Amino acid sequence: MKKFFAVLFFLTLQAQARPEVSIPGSVEISQRPLLRLSDIASVSGGNEELLSFMDSIVIREDARELLLSQHLESQEILNKVRTAMKTQEGLKKLNPSFKIPSQVKVSFASTPISREEIERKIHNALKARCNECEYKVSIQSTPIPAQKQWELDFTQLSAKGGFLLPLRDGDQRQLKWISGTIRVSQLTPVTTRLILQGERVQSQDVRMVMTDVTYSKDGALRIEDIQGQLAARSLPIGSPVWTSDLKREPAAKRGQIVKALLGDEDFEISVNMQAEDNGFVGDLIKVKNTETQKVLSGLVIEKGVVKLQ
C-alpha cells in the first residue's frame, strides 16, 4: 500500500483560523481539456473569494496528458500555487494552508461530467456559506454538454433540499441543468427534559446536537437565543427547539414600572416611570411620569429598562 504524506504550505503565521485546501489521494474529474485546482480540491473554512482563486489556478493546460500517467506529483501542484501566491495579493491575505498527498491519482469520469467533481464543488460552495454546517450532496442527473468548455453558476444554488444547478454550455452560454438534493445538518438545541407549555426555558434544559435541518421551516437557534424564553407548547425530552416553539416575553409591559434612563455616558440619571405599551428589546414605547403625568418616548434596552429619547 502506497504511503502518502501531507504537505502543508504556509506563507505567513496568523493567529486566526485559516482556511484549508485539501486534495485526496485519488480523485475523479470531468472530461475537459483544462485541469484547475478547483476541479480536484476540497475547502474547509474558506469563502467565495478563495473558491474564485482556486478556479483561476490551472494545474494542467492539457489535462489529456493524464490519460498516460494518471498521476499528479504534489510538487507540480504546489509550484502552481506558489506562482499564484506571488501575483495575487488577495490569496496572500486569505493565507490558506494546503494539504496534498505526495502523489494524486487522477481519473476521468466515464461520462462528460463527473458527478464526484460536481458534488465536491457544490460542497465547497455550501461550506463557504456556512462552515459550521454539515452537508450531504447527492447528484440525480447531469446533462451532456455540447462542448467541453462549460461553467457552473453557483449564484442560484439553493442551500438545502432539491436543487437545479445551472450549467452554461460553451461559448453560446446555453443553459442546461444539474439536478440533485442537499441535506444539511446544523447544531441545534435539543431538550434534555420535558418542558411544559408556558414554562421558562433555561440553558441547562437543552444541549446542542447536530440535527438534520433540511426541511425545517425555522432557522437553527443558539443556546443564548432561547435563554429565559417561554415555551409556546410542551416539548418532550429529546425534541429540537425551533423559533416557533418559543414565545418572546415583553421586556416592558403596559402598566409596569420601569427604570427610565436619561443622559449619556458621562452623566446619566434614572427615574421610575410607567410603561404605556408592551415592548420587546429594541422597541420604542411610551412611558409616563406618574407624578407629572407627562408622557415620553423610550427605547427598551433590557428587561424593565428604557432609554428616554
XYZ file of N, CA and C in Angstrom, residues 140 157-164 179-183 214-215:
48
model
N -28.531 13.780 -8.941
C -29.513 12.885 -9.550
C -29.331 12.773 -11.063
N -27.690 28.475 -6.568
C -27.749 27.206 -5.843
C -28.487 27.387 -4.519
N -29.515 26.570 -4.303
C -30.260 26.627 -3.043
C -29.409 26.032 -1.930
N -29.707 26.422 -0.685
C -28.901 25.992 0.455
C -29.274 24.608 0.954
N -30.475 24.129 0.634
C -30.891 22.814 1.119
C -32.073 22.320 0.296
N -32.316 21.016 0.395
C -33.420 20.417 -0.356
C -33.051 20.153 -1.809
N -34.076 19.982 -2.640
C -33.835 19.767 -4.057
C -33.271 20.999 -4.729
N -32.423 20.799 -5.735
C -31.830 21.943 -6.423
C -31.684 21.681 -7.917
N -31.608 22.767 -8.664
C -31.238 22.758 -10.075
C -30.063 23.722 -10.233
N -29.334 18.351 -11.583
C -30.324 18.235 -10.509
C -29.787 17.350 -9.391
N -30.293 17.590 -8.185
C -29.871 16.795 -7.047
C -30.538 17.261 -5.773
N -30.052 16.754 -4.654
C -30.588 17.146 -3.352
C -29.433 17.480 -2.414
N -29.719 18.389 -1.495
C -28.757 18.791 -0.474
C -29.392 18.592 0.895
N -28.754 17.783 1.715
C -29.186 17.628 3.104
C -28.187 18.374 3.981
N -32.775 20.049 7.068
C -33.060 20.207 5.640
C -34.461 20.721 5.384
N -35.428 20.159 6.084
C -36.822 20.507 5.794
C -37.473 21.289 6.933
